[in-house]
Amino acid sequence: MKKIEIGDLLPTFRLQDQNNNTVNSIDYIGKPMVIYFYPKDDTPGCTKEACKFRDDFERFTDLGTVVIGISADSVESHKNFEQKYNLPFLLLADTNNEVRNLFGVPKNLFFIPGRVTYVIDKKGIVQYVFNSLLSAEKHIENALQKLKSFS
């Protein structure tokens, strides 16, 4: 399984969002993106991470950035997660882990799906990758810092 790394082009993928709309990655070329993979909806670390993205969402939109969260949870689970925590960004259902595998997101201890964040520039080039299962909030801080460096 090849890992997506800095300098790589964003892979093309299509998934359903929390509203059951098809999202195609190439539709967002031309805007900076933050794509973050997380283990599971409504778990402590993932909730903390999603709520930090929510709380800082205006900082991302001020930079013209699209924020996308991806996990193996269902569309229905994502909808419940979005509503429970008032999440203002896309949550994509990668129920077969096809996109997780396309990006090469590793599993961590005890086979828990990894927590990896990718910052992608307007041309669709990966500019930053951060992999940390335990430092959920650091994903947001690091992504914002990187976005500011090229916007």
Coordinates of C-alpha atoms in Angstrom, one line a residue:
M1 CA 0.0 0.0 0.0
K2 CA 1.6 3.3 -1.2
K3 CA 1.3 6.2 1.2
I4 CA 0.4 9.6 -0.1
E5 CA 3.2 12.0 0.8
I6 CA 4.2 15.6 0.4
G7 CA 4.5 16.5 -3.3
D8 CA 2.0 13.9 -4.4
L9 CA -1.2 14.8 -6.3
L10 CA -4.5 14.4 -4.5
P11 CA -6.0 11.0 -5.5
T12 CA -9.3 11.0 -7.3
F13 CA -12.1 9.5 -5.3
R14 CA -15.9 9.7 -4.8
L15 CA -17.8 9.1 -1.6
Q16 CA -21.1 9.9 -0.1
D17 CA -21.3 12.8 2.5
Q18 CA -23.5 13.0 5.6
N19 CA -26.4 14.2 3.4
N20 CA -26.0 11.3 1.0
N21 CA -24.6 13.5 -1.8
T22 CA -21.7 12.3 -3.9
V23 CA -18.5 14.2 -3.3
N24 CA -15.8 14.0 -6.0
S25 CA -12.3 15.1 -4.9
I26 CA -11.5 16.7 -8.2
D27 CA -14.4 19.1 -7.8
Y28 CA -12.4 20.9 -5.1
I29 CA -9.2 21.4 -7.1
G30 CA -8.7 25.2 -7.2
K31 CA -9.3 25.6 -3.4
P32 CA -7.0 24.6 -0.6
M33 CA -8.2 21.5 1.2
V34 CA -7.8 19.8 4.6
I35 CA -8.7 16.1 4.4
Y36 CA -8.5 14.3 7.7
F37 CA -9.0 10.7 8.3
Y38 CA -10.2 9.7 11.8
P39 CA -11.1 6.4 13.4
K40 CA -14.8 6.6 14.4
D41 CA -17.7 9.0 14.9
D42 CA -18.7 10.0 18.4
T43 CA -15.6 8.6 20.2
P44 CA -13.7 10.8 22.7
G45 CA -10.6 11.7 20.5
C46 CA -12.6 11.9 17.3
T47 CA -15.2 14.1 18.9
K48 CA -12.5 16.4 20.3
E49 CA -10.9 16.6 16.9
A50 CA -14.2 17.3 15.0
C51 CA -15.2 20.0 17.6
K52 CA -11.9 21.7 17.3
F53 CA -12.3 21.8 13.5
R54 CA -15.8 23.2 14.1
D55 CA -14.6 25.8 16.6
D56 CA -11.8 26.9 14.2
F57 CA -13.9 26.5 11.0
E58 CA -14.1 30.2 10.3
R59 CA -10.3 30.4 10.3
F60 CA -10.3 27.7 7.6
T61 CA -13.0 29.5 5.6
D62 CA -11.2 32.8 5.9
L63 CA -8.3 31.0 4.1
G64 CA -10.7 29.7 1.4
T65 CA -10.2 26.1 2.6
V66 CA -12.5 23.2 2.3
V67 CA -12.5 20.8 5.3
I68 CA -13.3 17.2 4.8
G69 CA -13.5 14.4 7.5
I70 CA -13.4 10.8 6.4
S71 CA -14.0 7.6 8.4
A72 CA -15.5 4.2 7.7
D73 CA -18.8 5.2 9.5
S74 CA -22.0 5.1 7.5
V75 CA -23.8 8.1 6.0
E76 CA -26.4 7.9 8.8
S77 CA -23.7 7.8 11.5
H78 CA -22.1 10.9 10.0
K79 CA -25.4 12.7 9.9
N80 CA -26.0 11.9 13.6
F81 CA -22.4 13.1 14.4
E82 CA -22.9 16.3 12.4
Q83 CA -26.2 17.1 14.1
K84 CA -25.1 16.2 17.6
Y85 CA -22.0 18.5 17.5
N86 CA -23.2 21.1 14.9
L87 CA -20.3 20.2 12.5
P88 CA -20.2 22.7 9.5
F89 CA -18.0 20.6 7.2
L90 CA -18.2 17.5 5.0
L91 CA -18.1 14.1 6.6
L92 CA -17.5 11.3 4.0
A93 CA -18.5 7.7 4.4
D94 CA -15.6 5.4 3.4
T95 CA -17.4 2.3 4.5
N96 CA -15.1 -0.1 2.7
N97 CA -11.9 1.8 3.6
E98 CA -11.2 2.3 -0.2
V99 CA -10.1 5.9 0.1
R100 CA -8.2 5.2 3.4
N101 CA -6.3 2.6 1.5
L102 CA -5.9 4.9 -1.5
F103 CA -4.1 7.4 0.7
G104 CA -2.2 4.7 2.5
V105 CA -3.5 5.7 6.0
P106 CA -2.1 3.1 8.3
K107 CA -3.8 1.4 11.2
N108 CA -2.2 2.0 14.6
L109 CA -2.0 0.1 17.9
F110 CA -4.6 -2.6 18.3
F111 CA -5.6 -2.2 14.6
I112 CA -7.4 1.1 15.3
P113 CA -7.7 3.1 12.0
G114 CA -5.2 5.9 11.9
R115 CA -5.7 9.6 12.4
V116 CA -3.9 11.4 9.5
T117 CA -4.5 14.9 8.2
Y118 CA -3.5 16.1 4.7
V119 CA -3.2 19.8 3.6
I120 CA -3.6 20.2 -0.1
D121 CA -3.0 23.3 -2.1
K122 CA -5.1 24.8 -4.9
K123 CA -3.3 22.8 -7.5
G124 CA -4.2 19.5 -5.7
I125 CA -0.7 18.9 -4.5
V126 CA -0.2 17.5 -0.9
Q127 CA 1.8 20.1 1.0
Y128 CA 1.6 18.6 4.5
V129 CA 0.9 15.3 6.2
F130 CA 0.4 14.9 10.0
N131 CA 0.0 11.4 11.5
S132 CA -0.9 11.2 15.2
L133 CA -3.6 9.1 16.8
L134 CA -3.3 10.7 20.2
S135 CA -2.8 14.4 19.5
A136 CA -6.2 15.0 18.0
E137 CA -6.3 18.8 18.4
K138 CA -2.8 19.3 17.1
H139 CA -4.1 18.2 13.6
I140 CA -6.1 21.5 13.4
E141 CA -3.3 23.8 14.7
N142 CA -0.7 22.3 12.3
A143 CA -3.1 22.4 9.3
L144 CA -3.9 26.1 9.9
Q145 CA -0.2 26.9 10.3
K146 CA 0.7 25.2 7.0
L147 CA -2.3 26.8 5.2
K148 CA -1.1 30.2 6.3
S149 CA 2.3 29.5 4.8
F150 CA 1.1 29.2 1.3
S151 CA -2.1 31.3 1.1

